[in-house]
Amino acid sequence: MKLNKKDLLFWNQLSNFLSQFFDLIKLQDEDKFVFVTAFTHKSFSNENNNCPHNDYLEFIGDGVLQFIVTDWILDNHPQWGARIS
């Protein structure tokens, strides 16, 4: 994929912003990978050498959210039990 000047400028600005942001929040290298992966859509990955994308993180997040909500419901509304459909 060949980038025009406008695209190159965007990617350069994004790279500079992320570098400053990571320095500001003192993000470790292994966390930077997860951060960038979280914001990478599968379609972008397919078009850019199959870089890591956020599908797996979305799957894990859905499971964690379901666990937390279920735990809250059981703690706060035990009368509901397993009858909820």
PDB file of C-alpha atoms in Angstrom:
ATOM      1  CA  MET A   1       0.000   0.000   0.000  1.00  0.00           C
ATOM      2  CA  LYS A   2       1.513   3.292  -1.101  1.00  0.00           C
ATOM      3  CA  LEU A   3       0.782   6.333   1.042  1.00  0.00           C
ATOM      4  CA  ASN A   4       0.288   9.834  -0.285  1.00  0.00           C
ATOM      5  CA  LYS A   5       1.655  12.925   1.471  1.00  0.00           C
ATOM      6  CA  LYS A   6      -1.558  13.475   3.434  1.00  0.00           C
ATOM      7  CA  ASP A   7      -1.485   9.886   4.756  1.00  0.00           C
ATOM      8  CA  LEU A   8       2.201  10.132   5.633  1.00  0.00           C
ATOM      9  CA  LEU A   9       1.569  13.349   7.541  1.00  0.00           C
ATOM     10  CA  PHE A  10      -1.291  11.721   9.463  1.00  0.00           C
ATOM     11  CA  TRP A  11       0.754   8.650  10.421  1.00  0.00           C
ATOM     12  CA  ASN A  12       3.694  10.826  11.424  1.00  0.00           C
ATOM     13  CA  GLN A  13       1.485  13.005  13.633  1.00  0.00           C
ATOM     14  CA  LEU A  14      -0.200   9.939  15.139  1.00  0.00           C
ATOM     15  CA  SER A  15       3.158   8.352  15.869  1.00  0.00           C
ATOM     16  CA  ASN A  16       4.407  11.525  17.573  1.00  0.00           C
ATOM     17  CA  PHE A  17       1.206  11.848  19.611  1.00  0.00           C
ATOM     18  CA  LEU A  18       1.323   8.223  20.781  1.00  0.00           C
ATOM     19  CA  SER A  19       4.985   8.522  21.698  1.00  0.00           C
ATOM     20  CA  GLN A  20       4.289  11.600  23.843  1.00  0.00           C
ATOM     21  CA  PHE A  21       1.181   9.979  25.339  1.00  0.00           C
ATOM     22  CA  PHE A  22       3.036   6.783  26.265  1.00  0.00           C
ATOM     23  CA  ASP A  23       5.817   8.824  27.871  1.00  0.00           C
ATOM     24  CA  LEU A  24       3.273  10.882  29.820  1.00  0.00           C
ATOM     25  CA  ILE A  25       1.465   7.878  31.290  1.00  0.00           C
ATOM     26  CA  LYS A  26       4.698   5.877  31.624  1.00  0.00           C
ATOM     27  CA  LEU A  27       3.353   2.892  29.700  1.00  0.00           C
ATOM     28  CA  GLN A  28       5.675  -0.128  29.625  1.00  0.00           C
ATOM     29  CA  ASP A  29       6.639  -1.650  26.260  1.00  0.00           C
ATOM     30  CA  GLU A  30       4.515  -4.785  26.723  1.00  0.00           C
ATOM     31  CA  ASP A  31       1.518  -2.588  27.617  1.00  0.00           C
ATOM     32  CA  LYS A  32       2.032  -0.439  24.506  1.00  0.00           C
ATOM     33  CA  PHE A  33       1.474  -3.534  22.382  1.00  0.00           C
ATOM     34  CA  VAL A  34      -1.849  -4.271  24.112  1.00  0.00           C
ATOM     35  CA  PHE A  35      -2.898  -0.609  23.877  1.00  0.00           C
ATOM     36  CA  VAL A  36      -2.282  -0.399  20.125  1.00  0.00           C
ATOM     37  CA  THR A  37      -3.869  -3.824  19.562  1.00  0.00           C
ATOM     38  CA  ALA A  38      -7.009  -2.694  21.410  1.00  0.00           C
ATOM     39  CA  PHE A  39      -7.522   0.077  18.853  1.00  0.00           C
ATOM     40  CA  THR A  40      -6.672  -1.973  15.750  1.00  0.00           C
ATOM     41  CA  HIS A  41      -9.685  -3.169  13.760  1.00  0.00           C
ATOM     42  CA  LYS A  42      -9.566  -6.524  11.981  1.00  0.00           C
ATOM     43  CA  SER A  43     -10.091  -4.886   8.561  1.00  0.00           C
ATOM     44  CA  PHE A  44      -6.995  -2.721   9.123  1.00  0.00           C
ATOM     45  CA  SER A  45      -5.076  -5.824  10.123  1.00  0.00           C
ATOM     46  CA  ASN A  46      -6.119  -7.631   6.946  1.00  0.00           C
ATOM     47  CA  GLU A  47      -4.891  -4.738   4.815  1.00  0.00           C
ATOM     48  CA  ASN A  48      -1.625  -4.276   6.723  1.00  0.00           C
ATOM     49  CA  ASN A  49       0.320  -7.527   6.888  1.00  0.00           C
ATOM     50  CA  ASN A  50      -2.059  -9.146   9.388  1.00  0.00           C
ATOM     51  CA  CYS A  51      -0.907  -7.076  12.348  1.00  0.00           C
ATOM     52  CA  PRO A  52      -2.553  -7.998  15.680  1.00  0.00           C
ATOM     53  CA  HIS A  53      -6.148  -6.790  16.010  1.00  0.00           C
ATOM     54  CA  ASN A  54      -8.697  -6.372  18.801  1.00  0.00           C
ATOM     55  CA  ASP A  55     -10.995  -9.383  18.228  1.00  0.00           C
ATOM     56  CA  TYR A  56      -9.361 -11.487  20.951  1.00  0.00           C
ATOM     57  CA  LEU A  57      -9.379  -8.611  23.440  1.00  0.00           C
ATOM     58  CA  GLU A  58     -13.049  -7.979  22.630  1.00  0.00           C
ATOM     59  CA  PHE A  59     -13.826 -11.654  23.273  1.00  0.00           C
ATOM     60  CA  ILE A  60     -12.015 -11.612  26.630  1.00  0.00           C
ATOM     61  CA  GLY A  61     -13.656  -8.304  27.589  1.00  0.00           C
ATOM     62  CA  ASP A  62     -17.124  -9.668  26.830  1.00  0.00           C
ATOM     63  CA  GLY A  63     -16.461 -12.644  29.101  1.00  0.00           C
ATOM     64  CA  VAL A  64     -15.151 -10.478  31.934  1.00  0.00           C
ATOM     65  CA  LEU A  65     -18.121  -8.113  31.638  1.00  0.00           C
ATOM     66  CA  GLN A  66     -20.566 -11.033  31.690  1.00  0.00           C
ATOM     67  CA  PHE A  67     -18.872 -12.431  34.799  1.00  0.00           C
ATOM     68  CA  ILE A  68     -18.986  -9.081  36.634  1.00  0.00           C
ATOM     69  CA  VAL A  69     -22.641  -8.423  35.783  1.00  0.00           C
ATOM     70  CA  THR A  70     -23.648 -11.974  36.739  1.00  0.00           C
ATOM     71  CA  ASP A  71     -21.775 -11.701  40.037  1.00  0.00           C
ATOM     72  CA  TRP A  72     -23.458  -8.359  40.787  1.00  0.00           C
ATOM     73  CA  ILE A  73     -26.922  -9.753  40.009  1.00  0.00           C
ATOM     74  CA  LEU A  74     -26.360 -12.775  42.253  1.00  0.00           C
ATOM     75  CA  ASP A  75     -25.067 -10.566  45.095  1.00  0.00           C
ATOM     76  CA  ASN A  76     -27.797  -7.933  44.836  1.00  0.00           C
ATOM     77  CA  HIS A  77     -30.810  -9.957  43.706  1.00  0.00           C
ATOM     78  CA  PRO A  78     -30.460 -13.537  45.001  1.00  0.00           C
ATOM     79  CA  GLN A  79     -34.228 -13.958  44.757  1.00  0.00           C
ATOM     80  CA  TRP A  80     -33.932 -13.911  40.968  1.00  0.00           C
ATOM     81  CA  GLY A  81     -31.930 -17.137  41.004  1.00  0.00           C
ATOM     82  CA  ALA A  82     -31.780 -19.130  37.800  1.00  0.00           C
ATOM     83  CA  ARG A  83     -35.308 -18.224  36.733  1.00  0.00           C
ATOM     84  CA  ILE A  84     -34.158 -15.252  34.641  1.00  0.00           C
ATOM     85  CA  SER A  85     -34.243 -15.954  30.937  1.00  0.00           C
TER      86      SER A  85
END
